[in-house]
Coordinates of C-alpha atoms in Angstrom, one line a residue:
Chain D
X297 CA -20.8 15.4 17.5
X298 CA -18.9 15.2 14.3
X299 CA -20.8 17.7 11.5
X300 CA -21.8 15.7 8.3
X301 CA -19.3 14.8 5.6
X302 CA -18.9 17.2 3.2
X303 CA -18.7 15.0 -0.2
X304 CA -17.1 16.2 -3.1
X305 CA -18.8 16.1 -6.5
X306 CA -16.3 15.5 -8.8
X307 CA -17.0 13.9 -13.3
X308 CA -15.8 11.2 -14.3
X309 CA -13.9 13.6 -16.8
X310 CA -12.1 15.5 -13.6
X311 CA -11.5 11.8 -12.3
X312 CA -9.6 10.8 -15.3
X313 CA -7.2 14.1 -15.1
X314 CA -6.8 13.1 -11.8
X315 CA -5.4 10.2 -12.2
X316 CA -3.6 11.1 -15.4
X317 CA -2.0 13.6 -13.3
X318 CA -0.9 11.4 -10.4
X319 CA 0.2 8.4 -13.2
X320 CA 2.7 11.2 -14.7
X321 CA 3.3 12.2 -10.8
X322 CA 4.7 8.7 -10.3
X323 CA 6.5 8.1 -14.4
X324 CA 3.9 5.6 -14.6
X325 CA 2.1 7.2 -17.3
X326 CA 3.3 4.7 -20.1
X327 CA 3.7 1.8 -17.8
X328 CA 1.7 -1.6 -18.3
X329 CA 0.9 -2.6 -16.1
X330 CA 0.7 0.4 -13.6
X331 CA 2.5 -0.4 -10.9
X332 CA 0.2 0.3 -7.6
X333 CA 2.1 -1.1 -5.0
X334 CA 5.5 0.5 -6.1
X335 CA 3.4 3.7 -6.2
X336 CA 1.7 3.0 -2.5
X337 CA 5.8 3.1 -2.2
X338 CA 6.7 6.3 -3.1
X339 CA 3.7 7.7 -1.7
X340 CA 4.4 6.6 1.3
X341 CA 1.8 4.8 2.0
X342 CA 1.9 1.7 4.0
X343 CA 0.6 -1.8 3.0
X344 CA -0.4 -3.7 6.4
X345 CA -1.5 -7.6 5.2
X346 CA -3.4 -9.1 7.8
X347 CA -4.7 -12.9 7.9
X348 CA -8.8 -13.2 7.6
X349 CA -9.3 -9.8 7.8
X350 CA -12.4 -10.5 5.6
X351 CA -13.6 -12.5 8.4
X352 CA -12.7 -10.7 11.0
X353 CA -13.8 -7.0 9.7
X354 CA -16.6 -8.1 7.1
X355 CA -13.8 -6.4 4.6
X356 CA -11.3 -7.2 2.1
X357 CA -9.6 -3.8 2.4
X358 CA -9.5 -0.4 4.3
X359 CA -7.1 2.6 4.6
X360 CA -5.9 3.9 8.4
X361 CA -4.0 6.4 9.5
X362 CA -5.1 9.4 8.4
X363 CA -4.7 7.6 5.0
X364 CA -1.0 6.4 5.5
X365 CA -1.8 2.6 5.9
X366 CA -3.5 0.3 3.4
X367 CA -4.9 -2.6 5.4
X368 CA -5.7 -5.9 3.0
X369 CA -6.7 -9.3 3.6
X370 CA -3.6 -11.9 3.4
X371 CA -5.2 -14.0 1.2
X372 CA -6.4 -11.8 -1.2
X373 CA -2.8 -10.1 -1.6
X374 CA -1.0 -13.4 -2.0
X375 CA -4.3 -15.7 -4.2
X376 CA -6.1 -12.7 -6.2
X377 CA -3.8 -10.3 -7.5
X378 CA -5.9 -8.4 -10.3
X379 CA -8.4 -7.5 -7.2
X380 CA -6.0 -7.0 -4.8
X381 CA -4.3 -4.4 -6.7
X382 CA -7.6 -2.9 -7.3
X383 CA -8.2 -2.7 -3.9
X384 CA -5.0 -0.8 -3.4
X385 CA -6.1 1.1 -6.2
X386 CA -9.4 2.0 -5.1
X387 CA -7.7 2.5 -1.1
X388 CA -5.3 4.9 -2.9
X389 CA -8.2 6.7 -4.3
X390 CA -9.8 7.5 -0.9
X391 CA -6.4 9.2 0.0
X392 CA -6.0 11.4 -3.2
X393 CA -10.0 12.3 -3.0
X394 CA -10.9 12.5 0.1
X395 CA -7.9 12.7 2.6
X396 CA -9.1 16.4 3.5
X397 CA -12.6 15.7 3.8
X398 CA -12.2 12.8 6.0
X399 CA -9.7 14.8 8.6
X400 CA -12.6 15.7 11.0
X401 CA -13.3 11.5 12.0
X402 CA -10.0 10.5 13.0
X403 CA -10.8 7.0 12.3
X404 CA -8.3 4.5 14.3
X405 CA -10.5 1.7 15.5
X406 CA -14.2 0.2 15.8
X407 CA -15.6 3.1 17.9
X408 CA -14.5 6.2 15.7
X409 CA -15.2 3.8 12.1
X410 CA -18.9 3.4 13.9
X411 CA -18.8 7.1 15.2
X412 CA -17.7 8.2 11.2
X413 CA -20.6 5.7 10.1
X414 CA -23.0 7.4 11.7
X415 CA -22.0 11.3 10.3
X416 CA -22.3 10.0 6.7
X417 CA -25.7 9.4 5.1
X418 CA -25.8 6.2 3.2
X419 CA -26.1 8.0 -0.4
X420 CA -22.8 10.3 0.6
X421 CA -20.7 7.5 1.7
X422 CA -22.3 5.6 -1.8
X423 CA -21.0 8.6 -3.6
X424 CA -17.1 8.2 -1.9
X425 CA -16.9 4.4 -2.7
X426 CA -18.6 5.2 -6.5
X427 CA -15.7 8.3 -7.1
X428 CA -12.8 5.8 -5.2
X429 CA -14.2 2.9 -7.8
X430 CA -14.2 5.5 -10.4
X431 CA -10.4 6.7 -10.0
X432 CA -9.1 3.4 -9.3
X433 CA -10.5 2.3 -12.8
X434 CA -9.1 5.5 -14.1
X435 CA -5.1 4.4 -12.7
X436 CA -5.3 1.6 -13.5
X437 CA -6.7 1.6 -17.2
X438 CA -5.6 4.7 -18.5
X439 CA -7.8 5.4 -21.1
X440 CA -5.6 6.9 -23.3
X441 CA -3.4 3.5 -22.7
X442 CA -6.4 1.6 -22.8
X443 CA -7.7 3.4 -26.0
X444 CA -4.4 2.5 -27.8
X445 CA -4.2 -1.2 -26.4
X446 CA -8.1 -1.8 -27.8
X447 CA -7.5 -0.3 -31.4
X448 CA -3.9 -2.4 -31.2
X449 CA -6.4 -5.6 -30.4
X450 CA -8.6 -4.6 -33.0
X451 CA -6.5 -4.6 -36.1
X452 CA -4.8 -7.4 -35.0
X453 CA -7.8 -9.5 -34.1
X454 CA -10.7 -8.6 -36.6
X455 CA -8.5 -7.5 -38.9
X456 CA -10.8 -5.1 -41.0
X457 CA -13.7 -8.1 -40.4
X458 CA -16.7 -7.8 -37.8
X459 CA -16.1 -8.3 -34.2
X460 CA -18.0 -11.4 -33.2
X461 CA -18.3 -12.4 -29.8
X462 CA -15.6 -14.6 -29.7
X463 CA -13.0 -12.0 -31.3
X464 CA -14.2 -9.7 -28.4
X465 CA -13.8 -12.3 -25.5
X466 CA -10.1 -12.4 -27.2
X467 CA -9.8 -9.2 -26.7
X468 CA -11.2 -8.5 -23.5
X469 CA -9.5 -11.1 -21.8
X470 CA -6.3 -10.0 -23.6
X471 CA -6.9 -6.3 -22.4
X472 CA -7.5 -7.8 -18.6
X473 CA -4.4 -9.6 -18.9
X474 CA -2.1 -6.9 -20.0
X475 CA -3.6 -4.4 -17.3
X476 CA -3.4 -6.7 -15.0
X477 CA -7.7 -6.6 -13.8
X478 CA -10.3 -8.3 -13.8
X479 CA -12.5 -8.9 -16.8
X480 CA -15.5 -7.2 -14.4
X481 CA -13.6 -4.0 -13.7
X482 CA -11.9 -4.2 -17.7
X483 CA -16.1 -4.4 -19.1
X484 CA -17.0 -0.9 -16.4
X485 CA -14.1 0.6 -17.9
X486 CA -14.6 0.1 -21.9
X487 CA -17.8 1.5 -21.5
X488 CA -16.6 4.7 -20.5
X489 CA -13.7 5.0 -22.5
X490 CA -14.6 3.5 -25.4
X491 CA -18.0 3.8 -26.8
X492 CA -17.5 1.8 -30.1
X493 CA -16.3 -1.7 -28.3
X494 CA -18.5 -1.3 -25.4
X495 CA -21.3 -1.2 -28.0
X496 CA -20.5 -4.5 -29.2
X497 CA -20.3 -6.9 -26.2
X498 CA -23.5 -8.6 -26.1
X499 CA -25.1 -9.4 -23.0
X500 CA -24.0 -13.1 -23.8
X501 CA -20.2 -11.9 -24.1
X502 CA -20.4 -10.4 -21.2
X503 CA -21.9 -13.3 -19.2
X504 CA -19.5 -15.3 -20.5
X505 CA -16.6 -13.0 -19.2
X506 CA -18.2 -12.6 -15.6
X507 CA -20.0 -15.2 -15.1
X508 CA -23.2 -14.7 -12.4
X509 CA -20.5 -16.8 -9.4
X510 CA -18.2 -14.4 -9.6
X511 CA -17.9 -11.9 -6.5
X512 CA -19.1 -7.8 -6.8
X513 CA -16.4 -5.1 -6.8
X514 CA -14.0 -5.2 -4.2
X515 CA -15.4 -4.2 -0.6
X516 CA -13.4 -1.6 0.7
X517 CA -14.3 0.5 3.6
X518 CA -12.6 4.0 4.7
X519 CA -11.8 3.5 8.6
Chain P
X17 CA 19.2 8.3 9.3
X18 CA 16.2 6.0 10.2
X19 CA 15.4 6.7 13.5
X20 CA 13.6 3.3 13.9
X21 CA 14.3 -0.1 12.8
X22 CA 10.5 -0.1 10.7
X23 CA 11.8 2.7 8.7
X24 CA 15.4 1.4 7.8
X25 CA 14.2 -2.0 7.0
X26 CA 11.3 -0.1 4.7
X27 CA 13.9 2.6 3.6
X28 CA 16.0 -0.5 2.5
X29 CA 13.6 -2.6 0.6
X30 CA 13.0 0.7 -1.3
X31 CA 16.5 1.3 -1.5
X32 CA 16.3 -1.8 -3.9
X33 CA 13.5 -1.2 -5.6
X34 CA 11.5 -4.0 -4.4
X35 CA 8.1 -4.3 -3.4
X36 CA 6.8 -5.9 -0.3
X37 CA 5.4 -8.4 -2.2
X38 CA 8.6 -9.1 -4.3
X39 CA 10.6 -9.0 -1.3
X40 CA 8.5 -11.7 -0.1
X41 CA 8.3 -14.0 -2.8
X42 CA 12.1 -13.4 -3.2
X43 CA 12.7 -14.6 0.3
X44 CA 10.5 -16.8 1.5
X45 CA 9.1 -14.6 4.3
X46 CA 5.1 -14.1 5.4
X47 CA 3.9 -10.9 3.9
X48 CA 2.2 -10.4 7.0
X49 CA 4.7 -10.8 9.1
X50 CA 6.9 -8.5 7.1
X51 CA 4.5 -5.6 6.7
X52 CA 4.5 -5.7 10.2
X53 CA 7.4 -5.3 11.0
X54 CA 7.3 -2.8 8.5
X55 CA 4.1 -0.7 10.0
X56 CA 6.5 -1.0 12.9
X57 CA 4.0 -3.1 14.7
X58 CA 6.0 -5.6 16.2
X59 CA 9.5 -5.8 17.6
X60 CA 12.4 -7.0 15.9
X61 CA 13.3 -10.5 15.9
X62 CA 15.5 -11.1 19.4
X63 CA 16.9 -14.4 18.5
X64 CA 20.0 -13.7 16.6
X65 CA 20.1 -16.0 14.0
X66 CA 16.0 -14.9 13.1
X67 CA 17.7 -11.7 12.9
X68 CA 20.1 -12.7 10.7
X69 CA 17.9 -14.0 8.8
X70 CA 16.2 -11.2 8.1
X71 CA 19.6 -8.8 7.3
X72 CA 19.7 -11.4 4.1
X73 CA 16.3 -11.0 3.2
X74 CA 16.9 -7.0 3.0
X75 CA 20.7 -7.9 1.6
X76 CA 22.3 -6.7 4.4
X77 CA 26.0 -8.1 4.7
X78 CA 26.8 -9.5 8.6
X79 CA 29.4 -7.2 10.2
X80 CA 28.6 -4.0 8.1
X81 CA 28.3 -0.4 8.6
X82 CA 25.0 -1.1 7.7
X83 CA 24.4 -4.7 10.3
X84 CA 25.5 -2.8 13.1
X85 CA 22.8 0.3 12.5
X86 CA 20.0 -2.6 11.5
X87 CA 20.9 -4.6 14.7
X88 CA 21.2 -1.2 17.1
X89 CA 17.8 -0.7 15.8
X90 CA 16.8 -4.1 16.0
X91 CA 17.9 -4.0 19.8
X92 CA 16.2 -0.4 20.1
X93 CA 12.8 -2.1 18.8
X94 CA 13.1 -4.5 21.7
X95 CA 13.9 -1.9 24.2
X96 CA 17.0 -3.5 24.7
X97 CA 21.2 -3.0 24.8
X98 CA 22.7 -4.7 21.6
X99 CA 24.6 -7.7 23.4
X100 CA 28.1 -6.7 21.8
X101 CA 28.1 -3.2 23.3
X102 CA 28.9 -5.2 26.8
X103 CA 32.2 -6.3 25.7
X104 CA 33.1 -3.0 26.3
X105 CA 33.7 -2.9 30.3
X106 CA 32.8 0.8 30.4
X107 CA 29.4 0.7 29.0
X108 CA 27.7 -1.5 31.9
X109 CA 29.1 1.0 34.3
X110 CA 27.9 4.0 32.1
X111 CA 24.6 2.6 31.4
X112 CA 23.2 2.9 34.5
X113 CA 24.6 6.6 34.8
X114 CA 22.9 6.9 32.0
X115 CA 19.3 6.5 33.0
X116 CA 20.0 7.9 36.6
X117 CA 20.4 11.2 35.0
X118 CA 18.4 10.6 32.4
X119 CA 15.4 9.9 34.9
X120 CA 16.1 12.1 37.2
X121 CA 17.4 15.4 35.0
X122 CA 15.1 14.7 32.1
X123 CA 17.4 15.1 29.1
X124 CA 16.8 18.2 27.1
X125 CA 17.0 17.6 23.3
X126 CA 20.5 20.1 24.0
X127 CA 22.0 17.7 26.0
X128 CA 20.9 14.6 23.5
X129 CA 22.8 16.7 20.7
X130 CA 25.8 17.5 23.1
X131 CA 25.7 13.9 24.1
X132 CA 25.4 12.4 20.2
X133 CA 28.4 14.9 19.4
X134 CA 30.8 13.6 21.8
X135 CA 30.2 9.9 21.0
X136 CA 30.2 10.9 16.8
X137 CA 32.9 13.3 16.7
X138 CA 30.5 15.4 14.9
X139 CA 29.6 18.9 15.5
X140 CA 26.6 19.3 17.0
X141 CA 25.1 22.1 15.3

């Protein structure tokens, strides 16, 4: 029997180095948007599309292969790019987190994902997806980037005058845009990188931006 | 050199700085199938003119230095002999030579590098 997983505790400070660190790694650091799949490139990592894997696996994404191969649903790839490239992101994440702790379940098919399901307790495998969510925000909306790009949209929206809801929609969908997320992932990011903004979205601004239809987070599993 | 036909189709795409997805969109050809092919999942294309097809997608001029390693590997995929090695009447006499001893002697990796040498005029060091 496998012993438990050992899971890393690791800020949200030490997150954003991280991926500050692996940005510059790949001269993406001043790139918008990052490019994930030309860094899944040079990683070495492998992107495997494969039709209705969501239906088939009861997931939109998972990494194999002792973290080498990104497996993704075909039609998220092609038909939702902003969440497909957070998937990647957040599939990525797994590999520079938790590549090490996950070498004793050599996961490779149904038995050994159920086998690995089994050694993790439901909070510690909560606590992987939350930091893999985490970094992935973290590459993808740098926050010194993202910083920049709000006080750009600021000025250039407001103006000097107050931020009403519908200069903030502006800008949020703007920021989504030019990252290349969703407005979801965009809102969980200004709140932790900038106070100021996040302050100001009402809960009607932000219902607006995601409505209730729209689907949670990606669902990405390790296996 | 690639030593399969997964990596020197990747190792080309990359050679061009191109995505799998904008290698796709480019060309015309199913993402899935291509990352297979890729993830070396599945064999090459045997029908020529598929596997012609594909040399253009990864910009791969017919008749090249670089056509004749993409369809050796192509044909290595399949487990197979590239077709235009037989118009040489020695190899379907050495071929069978070939796995005899290679069957029955089990080839060390010495011999393979004595073997490569010969056939490359390079030293085998």
């Amino acid at each position: 029997m496998n012993p438990p997983l050992y899971v890393p505790i690791i800020s949200d400070e030490e997150l954003s180095q991280i991926a500050s660190a692996f940005l510059e790694k790949h001269s993406q650091s001043d790139l918008l948007p990052v490019h994930i799949e030309k860094i899944c490139d040079r990683e070495g990592v492998g992107l495997l599309i494969v039709p209705d894997l969501t239906s088939l696996k009861n997931t939109e994404a998972y990494i194999a292969n002792n973290c080498e191969v990104i497996v993704m649903d075909q039609n998220v790839f092609e038909t939702q790019v902003d969440r497909a490239r957070f998937g990647i992101a957040h599939e990525l994440s797994h590999r520079i987190l938790h590549t090490a702790h996950l070498e004793q379940f050599p996961i490779s098919d149904a038995d050994s994902y159920e086998a690995f399901h089994s050694a993790v307790s439901v909070d510690n495998l909560a606590i992987i997806e939350d930091q893999a969510y985490s970094l992935a925000g973290h590459l993808l909306m740098p926050s010194n980037l993202l910083n920049a790009e709000i006080e750009r949209l600021i000025n250039e929206e407001a103006a000097g005058n107050e931020l009403t809801d519908n200069i903030i929609q502006r800008i949020v969908r703007a920021l989504a845009a030019t990252f290349m997320v969703s407005a979801d992932a965009m809102l969980r990011q200004i709140k932790k990188v900038n106070n100021l903004l996040h302050q100001a979205i009402t809960d009607e601004t932000r219902a607006i931006l995601v409505p209730p239809y729209v689907r949670a987070p990606v669902i990405a599993s390790i296996r | 050199m690639n030593s399969t036909f997964a990596n020197f189709i990747k190792e080309r795409r990359l050679g061009q700085d191109l995505t799998l997805r904008q290698l796709c969109q480019n060309t015309g050809y199913d993402v899935a199938y291509i990352s297979r092919l890729e993830n070396g999942l599945i064999d090459a294309p045997s029908d020529i003119e598929k596997l012609k097809a594909l040399a253009k997608a990864y910009s791969i001029q017919l008749g090249s230095e670089t056509w004749m390693e993409f369809s050796d590997l192509a044909a290595t995929s399949r487990r197979s002999v590239p077709e235009d090695t037989y118009a040489n009447p020695v190899v379907p006499r050495f071929l069978p030579v070939f796995y005899r001893k290679m069957r029955k002697d089990k080839l060390t990796s010495e011999d393979i590098k004595q073997l490569t040498s010969l056939l490359t005029g390079e030293s085998a060091e």
